Amino acid sequence: MESAGDAAEAASEPTESTGATRRALLKAAGASSMGGVLSALVAEGALAEEVEPGSADGRGGVFDASDGRPPATVFPESVASGDPTPSGVLLWTRIAADAYRTDEPLGVEVATDGTFEDVTYRGVVPAAAVDPADDYTVKADLDGGLESDRFYFYRFFYGGTTSRVGRCRTLPEPDASPDELRVAAVTCQEFSNGYYGAFAHVAQEDVDYIVHLGDAIYEYAAPDSEYEGRDVVLPSGKDVAHGLADFRYLHERYRSDEFYQRALERHTMIATWDDHEIVNNRWWEYDRDPERPASTSHPENGDREFMQRLFAEGIKAYWEFMPVRVNISAELTDYDPETSPAPQGDDLHESFRLYRSFAFGDLADLAMTDERLYRTDPPGEGQYESNAAPYRDPDMSDPPDAPDRTMLGDRQRGWFLDFLADSTATWTVWGNEVLTTALKTTNDGEESTYLNYDQWDGYQAERARIMEGAKDTENFVTLTGDLHSYVVAYLLDDYESPDGQEPAPLQGSPVGVEFMTPAITSANLSEIADPSGAGGFPAGTDETTVNQLAQSQNPHIEFFNSSQWGYSIVEFTREDATYVAYDVDKAEDSPCASRETLVAYRTPAGSDELVEVTGEENVDGRTNQQTGEAADVVDVQALFANRESDAAANTPGSFDFNEDARLDVVDVQKLFVEVDTS
Ligand SMILES: [Fe+2]
């Protein structure tokens, strides 16, 4: 990996497009306007030296696949792709420690077809870039190497073994006018709390990308999971992650899941994080006290240096394992728990920039924000056991509407407000970790109570500034994770009644709409509702009343359910945006875990209205067909011809159209029928 000095030199070069090596530099918005430290940061992908497709044999056998070991023995977490650009995508894999050899380079091959007859790119990642210091993780950044707006297939070669085949997708050109964008929204996947059948379904969805809204790991140990095979035992032996070894173990454990692997093999992911990638309900007092990263959930919370190290190590593991093209400094990429000093607050804030945006032609702009690294502490400064507290409790210090409370920090907020002001796409979309709209447990003017000040209800002044910024943004949609619930709601600029006393009816004109995607597996409110009144709900609240209460006390919430698990598909067209949310049985350890459509809502462009469309055939007909990407008879023929090839066998998740965990002629028939009738 490069040093910071190398990175700074690279960043100051105008454009790097030698064709031989490519390194994605941070695009203009960030690097040029921020100056200082950030200008020295690059998106740190491994260099892949491109070689002519026909000259593979001249590369010392890098593209040799003769050894025939099962892919998982060399690539235990398989492959993944992320952060598309109009000319590329970031490809990810990890080499097993016992397959690693110091002088072994890694080959990357990209083709337009899943059988690799039409190879369009071959690159070699130098041996030195496969680094034990990064836990053998590798990112090959193909930005600049591929064509826009299309799917590709890719695989890695290492030591004579080929990885499973992944499929990735580039972005349309900024001036393109695509007709539609379909994403699978996912979040909150506590490994020990259920099986990932939802991911097996996501793998089969006909979507362009996955949008991950955070909590891709949980920091907790779970030595006695009630779900067989889902125990989590941290290397430290502690109850929660205490450092780099624990974080790496968690990422490896979660990514060992076959259904999760299938989803990431099949779709390019755009991810942000939430709290659990480091520690529950974390914050960092960006401006008030830059030395203090914190979480009252961690037993070492009082030890400032320990927490600084914990955050640095959580960030490093996240950067190693997630296919994200982020700005990160050498201080973090080279961080070694044994020898590195604990990064100080400002150093770390300036060293990792996860927030970024994506343009899907002129159809949609998507901003992914970071709502953890720069946020101030919860309201009440530790006065309250839970996140919930009475609104405007006269004894509350630092109340939720205090003007200097922030979730984004000054710099990111400025960037985000600029994004909102500048977006001219049909849809302006916010990939947002925690619930934006208000969620009261009692709606009673100044006596109102809120469920959870860890979400935007605890940061009301900043929320109001964002809503003000979004007022002139046409068709503003927020995609949200975190609460382990299905929520469909209006975004308002004011959640209080005019006199502040009466239960508030829907106020004024909506600024936009919010779609929350449910947890894949993590405990939802019904699972944790406590009739004793703990957890923020009034005493007596039980599983059956949670959903009713949320809707009855919040007139801006159209739909609320915290009793199921699953994922959602969000489709943007010129006419409308449609959210279809699925309920998948997390107790079934099967790629065919039962799945039902729980609810569907649609927002017509230009309306800011929410229309329930659950059950309308044209809403989810396409997602119910598990067509995969193959779409015409040529694909059927190709599948028939190659159904026994290694490439096909290596990606059963991609071609197993009848979902029987085998690739055979029945899958060909199934695909043929679907093509024929579509
Ligand atoms: Fe979560």
XYZ file of C-alpha atoms and ligand atoms in Angstrom:
679
model
C 0.000 0.000 0.000
C 1.104 3.520 -0.649
C 2.402 5.919 1.915
C 0.680 9.225 2.480
C 3.456 10.953 0.578
C 2.885 8.847 -2.507
C -0.795 9.453 -2.182
C -0.308 13.191 -2.061
C 1.778 13.096 -5.224
C -0.788 10.993 -6.992
C -3.588 13.269 -5.918
C -1.852 16.334 -7.322
C -1.522 14.850 -10.766
C -4.239 16.076 -13.089
C -5.527 12.827 -14.488
C -4.093 9.383 -14.412
C -5.194 7.283 -17.307
C -2.148 5.489 -18.547
C -4.107 2.380 -19.315
C -1.465 0.383 -17.532
C -2.294 1.341 -13.985
C -5.295 2.996 -12.542
C -5.981 4.533 -9.240
C -9.216 6.297 -8.574
C -8.562 9.700 -7.135
C -11.161 11.462 -5.155
C -13.273 13.314 -7.623
C -13.282 17.060 -7.591
C -15.863 17.903 -4.969
C -13.966 16.579 -2.003
C -10.319 16.876 -2.739
C -10.204 20.244 -4.378
C -12.445 22.125 -1.991
C -11.171 20.762 1.271
C -7.483 21.325 0.932
C -5.183 20.446 3.768
C -5.087 16.887 4.911
C -7.905 15.631 2.755
C -6.180 16.603 -0.451
C -3.557 14.036 0.447
C -6.101 11.278 0.648
C -6.864 8.964 -2.190
C -9.358 6.238 -2.562
C -7.076 3.409 -1.697
C -7.510 0.580 -4.167
C -4.752 -1.801 -5.101
C -3.002 -1.122 -8.356
C -3.871 -3.589 -11.037
C -1.559 -3.554 -14.010
C -3.616 -4.160 -17.089
C -2.367 -6.819 -19.462
C -3.591 -7.634 -22.930
C -6.319 -10.256 -22.782
C -4.396 -12.383 -25.265
C -1.108 -12.237 -23.394
C -2.118 -13.896 -20.180
C 0.310 -16.727 -20.590
C 3.165 -14.256 -20.583
C 2.348 -13.210 -17.038
C 4.028 -16.069 -15.268
C 0.893 -18.125 -15.037
C -1.125 -15.576 -13.096
C -4.189 -16.614 -15.054
C -3.500 -20.271 -14.703
C -6.445 -22.129 -13.195
C -5.046 -25.603 -13.282
C -4.785 -26.300 -9.610
C -8.480 -26.961 -9.170
C -8.805 -26.233 -5.468
C -12.334 -25.250 -4.448
C -12.604 -21.446 -4.615
C -13.408 -21.136 -0.911
C -10.056 -22.606 0.118
C -8.278 -19.626 -1.401
C -11.029 -16.976 -1.386
C -12.944 -17.769 1.826
C -15.261 -14.733 1.623
C -15.653 -15.084 -2.159
C -15.827 -11.799 -4.074
C -17.675 -8.500 -3.923
C -17.934 -5.259 -5.841
C -18.830 -1.745 -4.844
C -18.858 1.971 -5.518
C -19.537 2.042 -9.254
C -18.416 4.901 -11.477
C -19.341 5.517 -15.130
C -16.081 3.812 -16.091
C -15.531 1.149 -13.501
C -16.203 -0.467 -10.192
C -14.203 -1.528 -7.149
C -13.605 -5.277 -6.963
C -12.895 -6.953 -3.625
C -11.572 -10.272 -2.428
C -9.535 -11.753 0.390
C -6.909 -14.475 0.275
C -6.938 -17.190 2.943
C -3.920 -16.885 5.233
C -2.804 -20.439 4.524
C -3.066 -19.942 0.765
C -0.991 -16.761 0.879
C 2.506 -16.725 -0.626
C 4.690 -13.644 -0.429
C 5.626 -13.533 -4.111
C 2.242 -14.470 -5.557
C 0.417 -11.813 -7.622
C -3.355 -11.742 -7.979
C -5.021 -11.844 -11.387
C -8.290 -10.018 -12.142
C -10.375 -10.885 -15.166
C -13.494 -9.115 -16.401
C -15.802 -10.265 -19.177
C -19.118 -9.302 -20.660
C -20.414 -12.842 -20.193
C -20.502 -15.232 -17.273
C -18.518 -17.845 -19.160
C -15.612 -15.497 -19.908
C -15.619 -15.972 -23.651
C -15.549 -12.228 -24.148
C -12.837 -11.048 -21.766
C -12.546 -7.264 -21.805
C -10.004 -6.687 -19.076
C -7.153 -8.527 -17.429
C -5.112 -6.979 -14.669
C -2.438 -8.137 -12.268
C -2.351 -6.919 -8.672
C 1.299 -7.093 -7.563
C 2.178 -9.592 -4.857
C 3.100 -6.788 -2.461
C -0.463 -5.473 -2.587
C -1.777 -8.716 -1.139
C -0.761 -7.777 2.356
C -1.029 -9.668 5.648
C -1.082 -6.218 7.281
C -4.483 -5.700 5.627
C -5.659 -9.169 6.649
C -5.007 -10.289 3.031
C -7.888 -8.179 1.728
C -7.498 -6.696 -1.744
C -9.405 -4.017 -3.617
C -8.810 -3.680 -7.339
C -10.172 -0.388 -8.571
C -11.167 -0.585 -12.239
C -12.320 3.024 -12.435
C -11.388 4.149 -15.937
C -11.278 0.629 -17.327
C -14.874 -0.307 -18.143
C -17.798 1.008 -20.144
C -20.688 2.847 -18.578
C -24.109 1.536 -17.619
C -23.646 -2.168 -18.002
C -23.151 -5.417 -16.196
C -19.846 -7.293 -16.256
C -18.679 -10.580 -14.823
C -15.380 -10.864 -12.964
C -13.176 -13.351 -11.172
C -9.817 -13.498 -9.463
C -6.894 -15.915 -9.991
C -4.435 -16.736 -7.218
C -1.856 -19.502 -7.088
C -3.592 -21.556 -9.736
C -7.073 -21.261 -8.244
C -9.994 -19.260 -9.585
C -12.489 -17.450 -7.415
C -16.201 -17.745 -7.836
C -17.593 -15.443 -10.480
C -19.073 -12.132 -9.483
C -21.232 -9.772 -11.458
C -20.814 -6.011 -11.240
C -22.409 -2.960 -12.769
C -21.031 0.436 -13.759
C -22.944 3.719 -13.504
C -24.535 5.471 -16.457
C -22.715 8.536 -17.749
C -23.753 11.695 -15.890
C -25.501 13.017 -19.008
C -27.318 9.742 -19.744
C -31.075 9.442 -19.285
C -31.833 5.973 -17.949
C -35.477 4.967 -17.691
C -35.220 3.274 -14.351
C -33.042 2.491 -11.368
C -33.764 -0.456 -9.103
C -31.940 -1.024 -5.841
C -32.229 -3.536 -3.039
C -32.047 -1.715 0.303
C -30.601 -3.726 3.197
C -29.488 -3.043 6.764
C -28.953 -4.519 10.233
C -27.868 -8.114 9.885
C -26.924 -9.406 13.323
C -25.456 -12.778 12.461
C -26.401 -14.545 15.678
C -30.033 -13.411 15.528
C -31.209 -15.358 12.486
C -30.373 -16.737 9.074
C -29.732 -14.718 5.937
C -32.522 -16.099 3.723
C -33.276 -12.475 2.864
C -29.848 -12.184 1.231
C -30.499 -15.317 -0.828
C -33.612 -13.591 -2.156
C -31.715 -10.350 -2.755
C -29.204 -12.354 -4.814
C -32.022 -13.400 -7.116
C -33.538 -9.953 -7.456
C -33.384 -8.122 -10.736
C -31.759 -4.961 -9.380
C -28.968 -2.675 -10.482
C -27.285 -2.275 -7.088
C -27.521 -3.051 -3.394
C -27.678 -0.049 -1.069
C -26.453 -1.007 2.413
C -27.560 1.398 5.113
C -25.341 0.151 7.905
C -24.879 -2.377 10.685
C -23.186 -4.842 8.344
C -21.652 -6.323 11.503
C -22.533 -6.123 15.185
C -19.763 -5.766 17.720
C -21.260 -8.293 20.108
C -20.166 -11.768 21.040
C -22.965 -14.358 21.003
C -21.524 -17.662 22.201
C -24.961 -19.259 22.603
C -27.016 -18.166 19.642
C -30.464 -19.724 19.566
C -29.889 -20.231 15.830
C -27.744 -23.262 15.180
C -24.382 -22.492 13.619
C -24.638 -18.769 14.328
C -22.459 -18.435 17.443
C -20.083 -15.502 17.533
C -17.022 -15.885 19.783
C -14.617 -12.962 19.731
C -10.853 -13.610 19.722
C -10.516 -11.325 22.752
C -12.991 -13.448 24.673
C -14.909 -10.274 25.558
C -18.618 -9.539 25.220
C -18.045 -6.701 22.746
C -15.279 -5.976 20.258
C -12.121 -4.634 21.855
C -9.867 -4.148 18.859
C -8.693 -4.998 15.380
C -8.605 -8.782 15.799
C -12.193 -8.776 17.018
C -13.395 -6.538 14.182
C -11.640 -8.642 11.552
C -13.118 -11.807 13.017
C -16.597 -10.267 12.896
C -16.272 -9.220 9.267
C -14.968 -12.688 8.353
C -17.690 -14.423 10.328
C -20.483 -12.421 8.762
C -19.022 -12.737 5.281
C -18.696 -16.511 5.704
C -22.444 -16.746 5.126
C -23.201 -18.301 1.762
C -26.385 -16.315 1.138
C -24.680 -13.023 1.930
C -21.852 -14.060 -0.394
C -24.348 -14.783 -3.167
C -25.915 -11.346 -2.827
C -22.533 -9.625 -2.991
C -21.390 -11.822 -5.881
C -24.493 -10.961 -7.810
C -24.817 -7.207 -7.209
C -22.567 -4.193 -6.831
C -22.980 -2.625 -3.404
C -23.081 1.004 -2.310
C -22.612 1.026 1.455
C -22.452 3.316 4.399
C -22.139 2.297 8.030
C -24.015 2.854 11.249
C -22.965 2.479 14.859
C -22.387 -1.271 15.189
C -19.453 -1.410 12.800
C -17.593 -0.087 15.861
C -19.848 0.138 18.940
C -23.524 0.630 19.771
C -24.895 4.201 19.750
C -21.482 5.696 19.188
C -20.738 9.341 18.721
C -17.763 11.641 18.495
C -17.969 15.193 19.631
C -16.579 16.600 16.454
C -16.453 20.246 17.388
C -17.054 20.290 21.110
C -14.376 17.802 22.090
C -12.451 16.331 19.179
C -10.550 14.021 21.519
C -13.576 12.104 22.676
C -15.030 9.223 20.700
C -17.569 7.521 22.896
C -20.361 5.089 23.532
C -21.939 4.420 26.868
C -22.396 0.818 25.657
C -18.688 0.045 25.818
C -17.129 -1.036 29.131
C -13.966 0.958 28.370
C -15.882 4.129 27.564
C -14.103 6.116 30.266
C -10.684 5.441 28.734
C -10.213 8.074 26.073
C -7.109 6.575 24.482
C -8.670 3.127 24.412
C -11.707 4.517 22.605
C -9.534 6.370 20.095
C -7.773 3.108 19.312
C -11.061 1.241 19.146
C -12.430 3.680 16.576
C -9.221 3.589 14.511
C -9.246 -0.210 14.493
C -12.948 -0.432 13.651
C -12.395 1.941 10.737
C -9.403 -0.033 9.495
C -11.315 -3.319 9.521
C -14.299 -1.683 7.803
C -12.024 -0.298 5.097
C -10.368 -3.695 4.660
C -13.565 -5.682 4.264
C -16.120 -3.426 2.634
C -16.002 -2.712 -1.116
C -16.069 1.046 -0.587
C -13.994 3.612 -2.442
C -13.333 5.988 0.407
C -10.714 8.510 1.293
C -8.441 7.193 3.968
C -4.992 8.223 5.138
C -1.918 6.061 5.533
C -2.177 6.665 9.267
C -5.176 4.350 9.186
C -4.312 1.959 6.363
C -0.945 1.313 7.971
C -2.321 1.283 11.496
C -0.811 -1.433 13.656
C -2.250 -2.017 17.132
C 1.175 -3.094 18.387
C 3.227 -0.152 17.227
C 1.070 2.757 16.074
C 0.214 5.645 18.371
C -3.497 6.125 19.112
C -4.841 8.499 16.470
C -6.139 11.694 18.005
C -9.600 13.045 17.259
C -8.853 15.590 14.595
C -6.361 13.242 12.959
C -8.939 10.533 12.648
C -11.739 12.836 11.539
C -9.535 14.115 8.772
C -8.346 10.647 7.834
C -11.480 8.833 6.812
C -14.233 10.176 4.633
C -17.090 7.756 4.028
C -19.680 10.235 2.806
C -19.911 10.428 -0.958
C -22.439 10.633 -3.782
C -23.432 8.757 -6.930
C -25.212 10.017 -10.061
C -27.448 7.667 -12.052
C -27.524 9.798 -15.169
C -30.193 12.458 -14.834
C -32.629 10.035 -13.219
C -31.330 9.987 -9.645
C -28.609 11.406 -7.423
C -27.749 9.452 -4.290
C -25.860 10.833 -1.285
C -24.528 8.383 1.286
C -23.876 10.178 4.572
C -21.813 9.248 7.632
C -23.945 9.877 10.722
C -21.554 8.506 13.322
C -18.036 9.849 12.983
C -18.901 13.526 13.484
C -21.971 13.483 15.704
C -22.335 15.080 19.105
C -23.367 13.055 22.133
C -27.008 12.203 22.864
C -29.310 14.825 24.386
C -29.130 15.044 28.148
C -25.398 14.333 28.260
C -25.828 10.943 29.853
C -28.691 11.939 32.158
C -30.934 9.190 30.867
C -30.557 5.442 30.883
C -32.186 4.886 27.524
C -32.148 7.093 24.468
C -35.737 8.084 25.140
C -36.574 11.017 27.333
C -39.366 13.539 27.660
C -39.134 16.310 25.117
C -38.157 19.581 26.767
C -37.738 18.056 30.150
C -36.930 21.243 32.070
C -34.059 19.433 33.748
C -32.530 18.226 30.515
C -29.186 19.679 29.605
C -28.407 19.984 25.923
C -31.964 19.260 24.744
C -32.671 17.615 21.377
C -33.442 20.923 19.668
C -30.283 22.677 20.903
C -28.904 24.564 17.906
C -25.358 23.218 17.971
C -26.260 19.538 18.129
C -25.029 17.801 14.993
C -25.057 14.390 13.393
C -23.127 15.305 10.251
C -20.590 17.828 11.506
C -20.130 21.211 9.848
C -18.132 20.070 6.863
C -20.322 17.141 5.874
C -23.481 19.174 6.417
C -22.154 21.825 4.054
C -21.352 19.145 1.493
C -24.798 17.585 1.870
C -26.652 20.910 1.605
C -24.659 21.625 -1.556
C -25.625 18.202 -2.879
C -29.307 18.955 -2.260
C -29.053 22.372 -3.853
C -27.123 21.135 -6.870
C -29.100 18.005 -7.690
C -31.110 18.410 -10.878
C -31.973 14.723 -11.299
C -35.580 13.589 -11.307
C -35.010 11.964 -7.895
C -32.729 13.165 -5.132
C -32.071 10.286 -2.790
C -30.505 10.250 0.654
C -28.872 7.040 1.895
C -29.361 7.712 5.582
C -28.656 5.500 8.580
C -31.188 6.559 11.207
C -34.851 7.546 11.058
C -35.303 11.092 9.792
C -38.980 11.640 10.452
C -40.203 12.141 14.032
C -41.195 9.076 16.046
C -43.119 10.006 19.146
C -44.398 7.554 21.691
C -46.855 10.146 22.972
C -47.907 13.051 20.796
C -48.802 15.800 23.203
C -47.253 19.098 22.189
C -44.510 20.081 24.592
C -45.248 17.047 26.692
C -44.549 14.710 23.766
C -42.121 11.883 24.290
C -39.862 10.423 21.621
C -38.808 6.838 21.198
C -35.160 7.329 20.475
C -32.839 10.309 20.571
C -30.132 8.347 18.823
C -31.990 9.074 15.576
C -32.777 12.451 14.019
C -35.252 13.298 16.810
C -32.172 13.941 18.941
C -30.736 16.374 16.393
C -33.743 18.498 15.551
C -32.103 21.776 14.648
C -29.849 20.109 12.104
C -32.780 18.108 10.743
C -34.660 21.369 10.246
C -31.698 22.811 8.331
C -31.630 19.782 6.049
C -35.367 19.959 5.463
C -34.990 23.650 4.660
C -32.251 22.709 2.196
C -34.434 20.018 0.641
C -37.539 22.191 0.265
C -36.629 23.271 -3.234
C -35.346 19.823 -4.177
C -37.908 18.087 -6.313
C -38.726 14.508 -5.423
C -36.639 14.048 -2.297
C -36.563 10.460 -1.041
C -34.799 9.171 2.048
C -33.757 5.521 2.255
C -33.164 4.591 5.871
C -31.969 1.710 8.052
C -31.253 1.306 11.775
C -34.629 0.898 13.495
C -35.240 -2.717 12.427
C -38.658 -1.669 11.172
C -40.616 -0.971 8.026
C -41.495 2.719 7.918
C -43.185 4.750 5.200
C -43.487 8.395 6.173
C -43.636 11.998 5.102
C -40.659 14.210 5.813
C -41.848 17.493 7.294
C -40.206 20.747 8.240
C -42.185 20.833 11.487
C -43.516 18.040 13.651
C -45.190 20.255 16.222
C -48.717 21.603 16.095
C -48.848 25.377 15.614
C -49.562 26.113 19.244
C -47.257 23.421 20.491
C -49.974 21.982 22.680
C -52.363 19.819 20.736
C -51.547 16.520 19.121
C -50.145 17.570 15.776
C -51.999 16.878 12.557
C -49.881 16.584 9.423
C -48.141 19.945 9.192
C -47.778 21.957 6.005
C -46.419 20.536 2.793
C -44.222 17.488 2.952
C -40.586 18.089 2.038
C -40.213 14.523 0.798
C -40.837 10.927 1.740
C -38.946 8.356 3.772
C -38.718 4.621 3.177
C -37.107 2.576 5.921
C -35.940 -0.890 5.014
C -36.310 -3.565 7.709
C -33.520 -5.469 9.433
C -32.240 -8.582 7.730
C -32.117 -10.320 11.146
C -31.509 -7.866 14.000
C -33.941 -7.689 16.909
C -36.938 -5.531 16.023
C -39.098 -3.575 18.427
C -41.609 -6.390 18.805
C -38.790 -8.724 19.753
C -37.525 -6.380 22.455
C -40.745 -4.600 23.509
C -40.985 -4.759 27.234
C -44.414 -4.296 28.817
C -42.664 -2.943 31.911
C -42.015 0.273 30.004
C -38.311 -0.195 29.412
C -36.943 0.566 25.965
C -38.771 3.826 25.469
C -42.351 2.668 25.083
C -45.000 3.477 27.667
C -45.638 0.776 30.258
C -47.966 -1.876 28.917
C -46.631 -1.711 25.382
C -46.301 -5.177 23.984
C -45.692 -6.761 20.637
C -49.205 -6.175 19.389
C -49.341 -2.497 20.293
C -45.936 -1.306 19.122
C -47.006 -0.845 15.529
C -50.354 0.739 16.413
C -48.752 3.162 18.806
C -46.168 4.394 16.315
C -48.833 5.162 13.739
C -51.413 6.633 16.096
C -48.968 9.101 17.682
C -47.321 10.146 14.417
C -49.771 11.388 11.782
C -46.927 11.793 9.267
C -46.171 8.054 9.431
C -48.246 6.201 6.867
C -47.027 2.726 7.682
C -45.079 1.261 10.585
C -44.226 -2.359 11.267
C -41.582 -3.648 13.614
C -42.609 -7.271 13.757
C -40.932 -8.813 10.708
C -37.555 -8.972 8.955
C -36.481 -8.801 5.337
C -35.435 -6.245 2.734
C -36.961 -3.841 0.254
C -36.724 -3.029 -3.421
C -36.934 0.614 -4.441
C -37.512 1.452 -8.072
C -37.142 4.935 -9.528
C -38.604 5.794 -12.924
C -39.528 9.063 -14.614
C -43.072 8.626 -13.352
C -42.689 7.420 -9.788
C -40.678 5.852 -7.011
C -41.950 2.554 -5.634
C -40.985 0.840 -2.383
C -41.808 -2.854 -2.100
C -40.941 -4.362 1.274
C -40.572 -8.072 1.885
C -40.984 -10.190 4.957
C -38.559 -13.128 4.939
C -38.544 -15.844 7.583
C -35.209 -15.469 9.388
C -35.680 -18.768 11.232
C -35.380 -20.721 7.979
C -31.791 -21.485 7.010
C -32.636 -21.847 3.349
C -32.202 -19.947 0.095
C -35.928 -20.546 -0.317
C -36.868 -19.129 3.106
C -40.492 -18.126 2.831
C -40.986 -14.613 1.555
C -44.056 -12.412 1.301
C -44.680 -8.881 0.184
C -45.438 -7.016 3.387
C -46.270 -3.613 1.970
C -45.744 -1.429 -1.094
C -45.979 2.341 -1.508
C -45.558 4.596 -4.462
C -44.732 8.295 -4.805
C -45.674 9.829 -8.154
C -42.973 12.231 -9.369
C -43.825 15.825 -8.583
C -46.332 14.967 -5.890
C -44.633 14.199 -2.540
C -47.601 11.909 -1.997
C -47.584 8.404 -0.643
C -50.001 5.961 -2.247
C -50.299 2.459 -0.915
C -50.087 -0.042 -3.781
C -49.651 -3.297 -1.879
C -50.894 -6.190 -3.948
C -51.065 -4.352 -7.242
C -49.745 -6.789 -9.742
C -47.605 -4.395 -11.679
C -45.725 -3.322 -8.589
C -43.829 -6.407 -7.691
C -44.459 -8.725 -10.580
C -40.928 -8.312 -11.800
C -39.287 -8.820 -8.478
C -41.297 -11.948 -7.903
C -39.915 -13.441 -11.046
C -36.435 -14.552 -10.260
C -35.109 -13.864 -13.669
C -31.588 -12.866 -12.765
C -29.844 -10.776 -15.355
C -30.035 -13.198 -18.256
C -32.829 -11.867 -20.388
C -32.924 -13.346 -23.853
C -32.651 -16.600 -25.667
C -28.932 -16.125 -26.261
C -28.431 -16.297 -22.517
C -30.472 -19.473 -22.344
C -28.301 -21.037 -25.018
C -25.143 -19.892 -23.252
C -26.327 -21.355 -19.971
C -27.192 -24.652 -21.654
C -23.799 -24.819 -23.353
C -21.871 -23.934 -20.216
C -23.946 -25.457 -17.459
C -21.182 -27.887 -16.590
C -18.322 -25.420 -16.865
C -16.242 -24.358 -13.895
C -17.358 -20.775 -14.264
C -20.987 -21.730 -13.958
C -20.348 -24.210 -11.183
C -18.506 -21.519 -9.276
C -21.541 -19.273 -9.218
C -24.531 -21.407 -8.363
C -26.105 -18.342 -6.788
C -26.103 -16.614 -10.149
C -27.570 -19.348 -12.274
C -29.629 -21.425 -9.886
C -32.888 -20.121 -11.252
C -35.073 -22.755 -9.672
C -33.328 -22.333 -6.332
C -32.595 -25.949 -5.620
C -28.931 -25.198 -4.809
C -27.831 -27.085 -7.918
C -27.016 -25.920 -11.392
C -28.455 -28.251 -13.993
C -30.685 -28.408 -17.013
C -33.741 -27.598 -14.926
C -32.288 -24.157 -14.412
C -31.941 -23.781 -18.160
C -35.581 -24.746 -18.590
C -36.644 -22.343 -15.891
C -34.739 -19.509 -17.508
C -36.145 -20.406 -20.912
C -39.693 -20.286 -19.621
C -39.126 -16.915 -18.019
C -37.498 -15.442 -21.094
C -40.213 -16.859 -23.269
C -43.006 -15.405 -21.225
C -41.516 -12.080 -20.287
Fe -29.121 -2.219 13.502
